[in-house]
Structures are given as structure tokens and as C-alpha cells.
Coordinates of C-alpha atoms in Angstrom, one line a residue:
M1 CA -17.5 -38.5 -9.1
T2 CA -14.7 -36.6 -11.4
R3 CA -16.0 -33.6 -10.8
A4 CA -15.8 -34.2 -6.7
C5 CA -12.3 -35.6 -7.0
G6 CA -11.4 -32.2 -9.2
L7 CA -13.3 -30.5 -6.4
G8 CA -11.3 -31.5 -3.8
L9 CA -7.7 -31.4 -5.6
L10 CA -8.6 -27.7 -6.1
L11 CA -9.6 -27.1 -2.5
A12 CA -6.0 -28.5 -1.5
L13 CA -4.5 -25.7 -3.6
L14 CA -6.5 -23.2 -2.7
L15 CA -7.1 -23.4 1.0
P16 CA -4.1 -23.6 4.0
V17 CA -3.1 -26.9 4.7
V18 CA -4.9 -27.5 7.8
G19 CA -2.5 -28.5 11.5
A20 CA -0.4 -28.7 8.9
S21 CA 4.3 -28.2 9.6
I22 CA 4.3 -25.7 7.3
P23 CA 7.8 -23.6 6.6
G24 CA 7.0 -20.0 7.4
T25 CA 8.9 -17.1 5.3
V26 CA 8.6 -13.4 6.2
V27 CA 8.5 -10.7 3.6
R28 CA 9.5 -7.0 4.5
L29 CA 8.8 -3.7 2.6
N30 CA 11.1 -1.0 3.3
K31 CA 10.7 2.6 3.2
A32 CA 12.7 2.4 0.2
V33 CA 9.5 1.0 -1.8
L34 CA 7.1 3.5 -1.1
S35 CA 9.4 5.8 -2.9
Y36 CA 10.0 4.1 -5.4
V37 CA 5.9 3.7 -5.6
S38 CA 5.4 7.4 -5.0
E39 CA 8.2 8.3 -8.5
I40 CA 6.2 5.5 -10.9
G41 CA 2.7 5.8 -9.1
K42 CA 2.5 9.5 -10.3
A43 CA 1.2 8.3 -14.3
P44 CA -1.4 5.4 -12.7
L45 CA -2.8 8.3 -10.0
Q46 CA -3.5 10.6 -13.1
R47 CA -4.9 8.4 -15.5
A48 CA -7.1 7.6 -12.3
L49 CA -7.9 11.6 -11.7
Q50 CA -8.9 12.3 -15.2
V51 CA -12.7 11.7 -14.4
T52 CA -16.0 12.9 -16.0
V53 CA -17.0 16.4 -15.6
P54 CA -21.0 16.9 -16.0
H55 CA -22.0 19.8 -18.0
F56 CA -22.0 23.0 -15.8
L57 CA -26.0 25.0 -15.9
D58 CA -24.5 28.5 -17.0
Q59 CA -26.9 31.3 -17.0
R60 CA -27.4 33.7 -20.0
G61 CA -30.1 36.1 -19.1
E62 CA -33.5 34.4 -18.0
V63 CA -31.6 31.2 -19.4
L64 CA -29.4 28.1 -18.1
Q65 CA -28.0 27.0 -20.8
P66 CA -26.0 23.7 -19.9
T67 CA -22.3 24.5 -21.3
R68 CA -19.7 21.3 -21.3
V69 CA -16.6 21.0 -18.5
Q70 CA -14.2 19.3 -19.9
I71 CA -10.4 17.8 -18.1
L72 CA -7.9 18.5 -20.5
N73 CA -4.4 17.2 -18.2
V74 CA -4.4 16.7 -14.9
Q75 CA -0.8 16.8 -13.8
V76 CA 0.2 15.1 -10.5
T77 CA 3.5 17.4 -9.1
H78 CA 4.3 15.5 -6.1
L79 CA 3.3 12.6 -4.4
H80 CA 4.6 11.3 -1.3
L81 CA 3.7 7.8 1.3
N82 CA 4.4 7.1 4.5
F83 CA 3.9 3.9 6.4
I84 CA 1.2 5.0 9.3
D85 CA 2.7 2.4 13.0
G86 CA -0.9 -0.6 13.2
F87 CA -2.5 0.5 10.3
G88 CA -1.9 0.8 7.1
V89 CA -0.2 3.4 4.3
R90 CA -0.8 7.2 3.8
L91 CA -0.9 9.4 1.0
L92 CA -0.4 13.4 0.3
A93 CA -0.4 14.4 -3.5
A94 CA -0.4 17.1 -5.2
A95 CA -2.4 17.9 -8.3
N96 CA -3.0 20.4 -11.6
F97 CA -6.3 20.3 -13.2
T98 CA -6.9 21.8 -16.1
F99 CA -10.4 22.8 -17.4
K100 CA -12.1 23.7 -20.7
V101 CA -15.6 25.0 -20.1
F102 CA -16.8 25.7 -23.9
R103 CA -18.7 29.1 -23.1
V104 CA -20.0 31.0 -26.2
P105 CA -18.2 33.7 -28.0
E106 CA -15.2 31.6 -26.0
P107 CA -14.0 29.2 -24.3
L108 CA -13.2 29.5 -20.5
E109 CA -9.6 27.7 -19.1
L110 CA -8.8 27.0 -15.6
M111 CA -6.1 24.9 -13.8
L112 CA -7.6 23.8 -10.1
P113 CA -4.3 23.6 -7.9
V114 CA -6.2 20.7 -5.4
V115 CA -4.4 18.4 -2.7
L116 CA -5.6 14.7 -1.6
L117 CA -4.7 13.4 1.8
A118 CA -5.8 9.1 2.1
D119 CA -5.5 6.9 4.7
A120 CA -5.2 2.8 2.8
R121 CA -5.6 0.1 5.8
V122 CA -3.2 -2.9 4.5
D123 CA -5.4 -6.3 6.0
Q124 CA -5.3 -10.1 4.9
G125 CA -7.4 -11.0 2.6
S126 CA -9.7 -14.6 3.1
I127 CA -8.3 -16.2 0.8
G128 CA -4.1 -15.1 2.4
T129 CA -3.3 -11.9 0.3
P130 CA -2.7 -8.7 1.0
V131 CA -5.6 -6.0 0.5
V132 CA -5.6 -1.9 0.7
S133 CA -8.8 -0.3 1.5
I134 CA -9.1 3.4 1.6
S135 CA -10.7 4.3 5.5
S136 CA -10.9 7.9 4.2
C137 CA -9.9 10.4 1.9
L138 CA -9.9 14.2 1.9
S139 CA -9.8 16.2 -1.2
L140 CA -8.6 20.2 -0.6
F141 CA -9.5 22.8 -3.4
S142 CA -6.8 26.7 -4.0
N143 CA -8.3 29.0 -6.3
A144 CA -8.7 28.3 -9.8
I145 CA -6.5 30.2 -11.2
V146 CA -7.9 31.6 -15.1
L147 CA -5.7 30.5 -18.9
H148 CA -7.3 31.5 -21.1
G149 CA -11.1 33.6 -21.4
N150 CA -11.0 35.8 -18.7
H151 CA -11.9 39.0 -21.1
S152 CA -15.4 37.3 -20.9
V153 CA -16.0 36.1 -17.7
T154 CA -16.6 37.2 -14.3
S155 CA -15.8 36.8 -10.8
A156 CA -19.6 35.4 -10.1
L157 CA -19.5 33.5 -13.0
L158 CA -16.1 32.2 -12.0
I159 CA -17.3 31.5 -8.4
R160 CA -19.9 29.6 -10.0
V161 CA -18.1 27.4 -12.4
Q162 CA -15.1 26.3 -9.4
Q163 CA -18.5 25.5 -7.5
H164 CA -19.9 23.3 -10.1
I165 CA -16.2 21.7 -10.5
K166 CA -15.2 21.3 -6.5
A167 CA -18.9 19.6 -5.6
V168 CA -18.4 16.8 -8.6
L169 CA -14.5 16.4 -8.0
R170 CA -15.1 16.1 -4.5
N171 CA -16.9 12.8 -4.4
K172 CA -15.4 11.3 -7.5
L173 CA -11.4 11.7 -6.8
C174 CA -11.7 9.6 -4.0
L175 CA -13.8 6.9 -5.9
G176 CA -10.5 7.4 -8.4
I177 CA -8.1 6.8 -5.6
S178 CA -10.7 3.8 -4.4
N179 CA -10.4 2.1 -8.0
L180 CA -7.0 1.9 -8.6
V181 CA -6.5 0.5 -4.9
Q182 CA -8.6 -2.0 -6.4
G183 CA -6.8 -3.1 -9.2
L184 CA -4.3 -3.0 -7.1
N185 CA -5.9 -5.8 -5.0
V186 CA -6.1 -7.8 -8.0
H187 CA -2.8 -8.0 -8.7
L188 CA -1.8 -8.3 -4.9
G189 CA -3.9 -12.1 -5.3
T190 CA -1.5 -13.1 -8.0
L191 CA 0.5 -13.4 -4.6
I192 CA -1.0 -16.9 -4.0
G193 CA -0.6 -18.1 -7.4
L194 CA 1.1 -22.2 -8.2
N195 CA 4.3 -22.0 -9.7
P196 CA 6.3 -24.6 -11.1
V197 CA 9.5 -26.1 -9.1
G198 CA 9.7 -29.1 -10.9
P199 CA 7.4 -31.4 -13.6
E200 CA 5.4 -32.6 -11.3
S201 CA 5.8 -29.7 -8.3
Q202 CA 4.8 -26.4 -7.1
I203 CA 4.9 -23.8 -4.9
R204 CA 2.4 -21.6 -4.1
Y205 CA 3.1 -18.9 -0.6
F206 CA -0.4 -17.5 1.5
M207 CA -0.4 -15.0 4.2
I208 CA -1.8 -16.7 7.7
S209 CA -2.1 -13.1 10.1
A210 CA -2.5 -9.2 9.4
P211 CA 0.6 -7.3 7.7
N212 CA 2.5 -5.8 10.5
V213 CA 2.9 -1.9 10.0
T214 CA 5.2 0.3 11.4
K215 CA 6.5 3.2 10.7
D216 CA 9.8 1.8 8.7
Y217 CA 8.6 -1.1 7.2
I218 CA 5.1 -3.3 6.4
S219 CA 5.8 -7.3 7.2
L220 CA 3.5 -10.0 5.7
D221 CA 4.2 -13.5 7.1
I222 CA 4.0 -16.1 4.9
N223 CA 3.6 -19.5 4.6
A224 CA 5.1 -21.7 1.9
V225 CA 3.0 -24.9 0.8
L226 CA 5.1 -27.2 -1.7
F227 CA 3.5 -29.6 -3.7
L228 CA 3.8 -33.3 -5.4
L229 CA 1.5 -34.6 -7.6
G230 CA -1.1 -32.4 -6.0
K231 CA -0.5 -33.2 -2.7
P232 CA 1.8 -30.9 0.1
I233 CA 4.6 -31.8 1.7
I234 CA 4.6 -31.9 5.5
L235 CA 7.6 -31.9 7.8
S236 CA 7.6 -34.9 9.8
V237 CA 8.3 -32.8 12.6
N238 CA 6.3 -29.2 13.7
A239 CA 8.0 -26.6 12.1
T240 CA 9.0 -24.1 15.1
P241 CA 7.1 -20.3 13.4
F242 CA 9.4 -18.3 12.0
T243 CA 10.5 -14.5 13.0
L244 CA 12.8 -12.0 11.4
P245 CA 14.7 -10.1 13.1
E246 CA 15.2 -6.4 13.0
H247 CA 17.9 -4.9 11.3
V248 CA 18.7 -7.7 8.8
G249 CA 20.1 -7.5 5.2
T250 CA 20.7 -3.9 3.5
N251 CA 19.6 -1.1 4.9
S252 CA 18.6 0.7 1.7
S253 CA 16.7 -2.4 0.4
M254 CA 13.5 -1.7 -1.0
A255 CA 12.4 -5.6 0.0
T256 CA 13.6 -7.8 3.0
V257 CA 12.7 -11.7 2.7
G258 CA 13.4 -14.4 4.8
L259 CA 13.3 -17.9 4.4
S260 CA 13.4 -20.7 7.2
Q261 CA 15.2 -23.6 7.9
D262 CA 11.8 -25.1 7.4
L263 CA 11.4 -23.9 4.0
F264 CA 15.0 -25.7 3.2
D265 CA 13.9 -29.1 4.5
S266 CA 11.0 -28.4 2.8
A267 CA 12.0 -28.3 -0.9
L268 CA 14.9 -31.0 0.1
L269 CA 11.8 -33.4 1.3
L270 CA 10.3 -32.3 -2.0
M271 CA 13.3 -33.4 -4.5
Q272 CA 14.1 -36.4 -2.7
K273 CA 10.5 -37.7 -2.6
A274 CA 10.1 -36.7 -6.4
G275 CA 13.4 -39.1 -6.8
A276 CA 14.9 -36.2 -8.6
L277 CA 18.1 -36.7 -6.8
N278 CA 18.3 -40.3 -8.0
M279 CA 20.7 -41.0 -11.0
D280 CA 22.6 -43.5 -12.9
I281 CA 26.3 -42.6 -13.9
T282 CA 27.3 -45.1 -16.7
G283 CA 30.6 -45.4 -18.3
Q284 CA 30.8 -45.8 -22.3
L285 CA 33.7 -49.3 -22.8
K286 CA 35.1 -47.1 -25.5
S287 CA 36.2 -43.8 -24.2
D288 CA 39.8 -43.3 -23.6
D289 CA 39.2 -41.0 -20.3
N290 CA 36.2 -43.2 -18.4
P291 CA 37.4 -45.1 -15.7
L292 CA 34.1 -46.6 -15.6
N293 CA 34.4 -50.6 -15.8
T294 CA 35.9 -53.7 -15.0
S295 CA 38.9 -52.9 -16.3
M296 CA 39.9 -50.5 -13.8
L297 CA 38.0 -51.9 -11.2
G298 CA 39.9 -55.5 -11.6
Q299 CA 42.9 -53.3 -10.9
L300 CA 42.0 -52.8 -7.1
I301 CA 39.4 -55.4 -6.8
P302 CA 40.6 -59.0 -7.7
E303 CA 37.7 -60.4 -7.5
V304 CA 36.4 -57.8 -10.3
A305 CA 39.5 -59.2 -12.9
R306 CA 38.5 -62.8 -11.9
Q307 CA 35.1 -62.5 -12.7
F308 CA 35.5 -60.1 -16.2
P309 CA 38.7 -61.3 -18.0
N310 CA 37.7 -58.5 -20.5
P311 CA 36.7 -55.3 -20.6
M312 CA 32.2 -54.5 -19.6
P313 CA 31.3 -51.2 -19.1
M314 CA 29.4 -50.2 -15.1
V315 CA 27.1 -48.7 -14.1
L316 CA 26.8 -46.4 -10.8
K317 CA 23.1 -46.3 -10.0
V318 CA 22.9 -43.9 -7.2
R319 CA 19.8 -43.3 -4.9
L320 CA 18.9 -41.0 -2.1
G321 CA 16.7 -43.1 0.3
T322 CA 16.9 -40.3 2.7
T323 CA 16.5 -36.7 3.1
P324 CA 19.5 -34.7 2.1
V325 CA 20.6 -32.1 5.7
V326 CA 20.7 -28.2 4.9
T327 CA 22.5 -26.5 7.7
L328 CA 22.9 -22.7 8.2
H329 CA 25.1 -20.9 9.7
T330 CA 26.4 -17.1 9.2
N331 CA 27.9 -16.7 6.0
N332 CA 28.0 -20.5 6.3
A333 CA 25.7 -22.9 3.6
T334 CA 26.1 -26.2 3.8
L335 CA 24.2 -29.4 2.5
W336 CA 24.5 -32.9 3.9
L337 CA 23.7 -35.7 1.2
Q338 CA 23.9 -39.8 1.7
P339 CA 23.5 -41.7 -1.1
F340 CA 22.9 -45.3 -1.5
V341 CA 25.1 -46.3 -4.3
E342 CA 25.3 -49.8 -6.2
V343 CA 27.7 -51.1 -9.1
L344 CA 26.9 -53.4 -11.3
A345 CA 28.7 -54.5 -14.8
A346 CA 27.2 -55.6 -17.6
A347 CA 27.5 -59.7 -18.4
S348 CA 28.1 -61.2 -21.7
N349 CA 24.3 -62.1 -21.7
S350 CA 24.2 -58.1 -21.5
A351 CA 22.9 -58.2 -17.6
F352 CA 23.4 -56.1 -15.8
Q353 CA 25.6 -58.1 -12.7
S354 CA 25.3 -56.4 -9.5
L355 CA 29.1 -56.6 -7.5
F356 CA 28.7 -54.4 -4.3
S357 CA 27.0 -51.6 -3.1
L358 CA 27.5 -48.6 -1.2
N359 CA 26.6 -45.9 1.4
V360 CA 28.2 -42.7 0.7
G361 CA 28.6 -39.2 2.7
V362 CA 29.0 -36.1 1.5
N363 CA 29.3 -32.7 2.6
L364 CA 28.6 -30.3 0.0
S365 CA 29.3 -26.4 0.3
L366 CA 25.8 -24.5 -0.8
Q367 CA 26.2 -21.3 -2.7
L368 CA 23.3 -19.1 -2.6
S369 CA 22.1 -16.9 -5.2
V370 CA 18.6 -14.8 -7.0
S371 CA 18.1 -14.2 -10.6
K372 CA 14.4 -13.7 -12.0
A373 CA 12.7 -14.2 -8.3
K374 CA 14.0 -17.0 -7.8
L375 CA 16.7 -18.9 -5.3
Q376 CA 19.2 -20.9 -6.9
G377 CA 22.3 -22.9 -5.1
T378 CA 25.2 -24.2 -6.4
T379 CA 27.7 -26.9 -4.5
S380 CA 30.6 -28.1 -4.0
V381 CA 32.3 -30.9 -2.7
L382 CA 34.3 -29.9 1.0
G383 CA 36.7 -32.8 2.5
E384 CA 37.0 -36.5 1.2
V385 CA 33.6 -38.5 0.4
Q386 CA 33.0 -41.2 2.7
L387 CA 32.5 -45.0 2.3
T388 CA 31.4 -47.7 4.0
V389 CA 30.8 -51.0 2.0
A390 CA 26.6 -52.3 2.6
S391 CA 27.3 -55.6 0.2
S392 CA 29.5 -57.4 -1.5
N393 CA 29.4 -59.9 -4.4
V394 CA 33.4 -59.7 -5.2
G395 CA 34.3 -60.2 -1.4
F396 CA 36.8 -57.9 0.6
I397 CA 36.3 -54.7 -0.4
D398 CA 38.9 -51.4 0.4
T399 CA 37.4 -48.0 0.8
D400 CA 41.0 -46.5 0.1
Q401 CA 41.8 -47.7 -2.6
L402 CA 38.1 -46.8 -4.0
R403 CA 38.2 -43.6 -3.0
E404 CA 40.5 -42.1 -5.9
L405 CA 38.4 -44.0 -8.6
V406 CA 35.0 -42.9 -6.6
G407 CA 36.1 -39.4 -7.0
T408 CA 36.8 -39.4 -10.8
V409 CA 33.4 -41.5 -11.4
F410 CA 31.3 -40.2 -9.1
E411 CA 31.8 -36.3 -7.4
K412 CA 32.1 -34.7 -10.9
P413 CA 28.8 -36.1 -12.7
L414 CA 27.0 -35.7 -9.0
L415 CA 27.7 -31.9 -8.8
D416 CA 26.4 -32.1 -12.3
H417 CA 22.7 -33.3 -11.5
L418 CA 22.8 -31.7 -8.3
N419 CA 23.6 -27.9 -9.3
A420 CA 21.8 -29.2 -12.7
L421 CA 18.8 -29.5 -10.1
L422 CA 19.1 -26.1 -7.9
G423 CA 20.4 -23.9 -11.0
M424 CA 16.4 -24.2 -11.5
G425 CA 15.6 -23.1 -8.3
V426 CA 12.4 -22.1 -6.2
V427 CA 10.3 -19.2 -6.6
L428 CA 10.8 -16.5 -3.7
P429 CA 7.0 -14.5 -2.6
N430 CA 5.8 -12.0 -5.2
V431 CA 3.6 -10.9 -7.8
V432 CA 2.6 -10.3 -11.5
N433 CA 5.3 -8.2 -13.1
L434 CA 6.9 -7.3 -10.2
H435 CA 11.0 -8.7 -10.4
Y436 CA 13.3 -8.6 -7.7
V437 CA 16.9 -6.6 -8.6
T438 CA 20.1 -6.6 -7.8
P439 CA 19.1 -9.1 -4.9
E440 CA 21.8 -9.8 -2.4
V441 CA 22.0 -13.4 -0.3
F442 CA 22.8 -13.4 3.1
V443 CA 23.2 -16.6 5.3
L444 CA 22.4 -16.6 9.2
E445 CA 22.3 -18.7 12.2
G446 CA 19.3 -21.0 10.6
Y447 CA 17.9 -18.8 8.4
V448 CA 18.6 -16.8 4.7
V449 CA 17.8 -13.4 3.5
V450 CA 17.5 -11.9 0.3
S451 CA 17.4 -7.5 0.7
S452 CA 16.9 -6.5 -3.1
G453 CA 15.4 -3.7 -5.2
L454 CA 11.9 -4.5 -6.6
L455 CA 11.4 -3.2 -10.6
Y456 CA 8.1 -3.3 -11.8
Q457 CA 7.4 -3.9 -15.4
R458 CA 4.0 -4.4 -17.5

């Protein structure tokens, strides 16, 4: 039974949530990323092309003598990548191979220039990750240049050596590129890894369709699933399909990430369901600058002064029964909270007595930023906090008189608590060892765009 439950949980985490309303994101990799990959990709490509060459049968008189051939060095002098509309990526590379033929009495060193052409299809894998595969590959060889040993080599021998080397490389070089791409696929598979959001919550991304490839970019439609205690967070209303408009963000960026309104709604619903937004605000009786005690409140509400002739500490129990609402307009993000606040005071028997409760409305300005592949937020209060009395055990309460006290004892702890939560951040779509660099965040009508450079670090 335990194994069956474990398998069920594993499937829930690994498979897309069928029929669920799941928020969408779009990751768009622009031309600039190809230039970056062309630079950092030279060294891995050189290693992939460092193949083994079998012995060459050197005819000496009437005897065929096996002669060792070794690649001394591979230098990729040029690597260029470009998008193929509706297909994937084309690779064009130029490399110089230095060979040593261990002939007796004098070894022979050759340099063989090679041009490599390969087309790679980018598709969607069965588990929701990008998958790259080589669909065609071609090696074009120039004539070898003798670097050392030309005094003992004949033109006939040079032709035979080149034929042997080219026959080997024609297959092995494309196989090396294919193996390099397979390693890339393993790396891309980390896109769907679970990333923590809080102590009991995670987020996982997965592709929902084949990539859209144009001559300018490759676009990945990605859904985000937020989990609380292993169960997916589902919006009560159907999420609208999210599409990222053309020409948003920074033109020169490597990556453009579009985050839908539904993703923010899901994250806030997760925080509300987890109780992360609930808090208790306490007052210390002996603190000189803390007005959260019955003596201060008694100056505003006479019944409190009558019931508590001696100063007693108070507690504000802040509970969020309704999900916060985020509103995204161009260059403006706001967050609306409606907490229920119960005000209690310590009685003489050390128990807490409920004085009154409030329905509170707080409008917050939301500033977004990205750090270490996480979207983070900070808030500040906009306008006045709205107060209405929900219940009272101390008679009539004038909310206008309470407003200044609430601003003192409620707003700052609320902002500190909320900003600590939002500062933890939500992981953006990423793969292992790939980092966002100098990201910029743009708030637009109904969605958010992150434009960023990328940096790969092992």
C-alpha cells in the first residue's frame, strides 16, 4: 500500500495535470543567445571532435605495415548558429585538425581543414522538455597541409593517408556532434525539476506543445504547476491561454520570459492556502515605543479602559481568508489584501480575551525584480488602510480614531512579513548551471516580461 501511494505521488509530480487550469509562461530565446552559444560552444565542440583514428596500413615494399595515426589538436576557428524557420537550428563550423602519422624513420604531421554543416531539429519530448536531434550532418574536407616530414612523403602516400583520415572522420565527426547534442538534452531535461517555493511547496515547469521556431527566435510554451503538500494548486476559473506578443522587452536580450496573470494568481493562492500570509502581531508591555497595549487602546475606546484598568499586552491575529488579488497594468503592479484582524488582550488569568475584530483592506504597490533566477517582490502601502468593524465586545468603535493606531502597529509588521515572503521568490524557468544576467522586469497589461542575458557556469 505504501509503495502504491508513493507511486501515485510520483506520477502527480511528474505528469501534467490533465484538465486542470494551469498558468502559462513563455520562454523566448532570441538571436543573441546563438551568438553566446557560438562562443562558449567552441571548447565543447573541440572535445567532441577529438575522435580516435584507427591505424593506417602503410605499404612498405610488399608488406602492409600498420601505422598509428593520432589527432594532436582540434581547433574550431569558426562556429556560427542560426535559426531555421519552423525547424530548429543550423550549425556551421570550421576546424583545423592536426594529425601525426607515426612513420619510420620520420613521423609525418598534417593539418586538415574541415567544414562541418549540421541541422538540428528542436522538438517537445515525451516528459515536457525540449529535445534536440541532428537530422542531417555533412563534413567538407580541404586538402591536407604537411607541417612536418615532407622530405620522406610521396604524393601517393599523402593521398592514401588523407583518404584514410577522411573516411574515418566522415562518420565519426557527425557522431561526435550527435553525442554532444545528446548531452545537451540531458541538461535540458532539468527544466522540469521541482524547485522549492516554501517549506511545503514547490513549482515545476513543463512544455505543453512543440517549440515555435522563426528566423529570429525559438519560443517555448510552458505551463507552471505549483504544489502544496504534493497536491497541485488549481485556479477556480479556467486559465486563458497565454501568448507573448512580438517585440516586448529588450531587443538585445538573449531571453525573453513572459509570465501570465494566472501564474501570479496561482502563487498567491498557494501562499493563502499554506497560511503563509497569516501572522500574529504581539506587543511587549515594558516597551517604551510599542503602543500595542490596553492603556493606549483605552484612550480611544472607553470600554477597554474600564475593563483593563491596568496596562495589559495585546495581540493582533491577522488571518487571510480570501486570496490576495494582483493587478497588472503597464508600468504598475498592485496587490490587494483583505485580512481579518482579531484584537485580543491578555486577561488577569493569562488567557487572551477577544476585544473586537476588523475587516481590513490594504492596497499595496508591488515592485518586481529578478535575482538568481528567482522572481522577487517588495511592497509598500498605497493610500489609507480601510477598516470596518466585524464584531465588538467593547461597545462602539470609531474606526477613524483607530486608523492612526493601526497604521503604527499593523502596517510595518505586515509589510515586513509580506516582503520577507515575496523576497524568497519564485524560480523562473531555467536549467541547471544557466543563470539570468542583468535581468530587466517590465509590467505590462495583464502580464509581466523579464528580459535577460544568460550565463552558463559549471
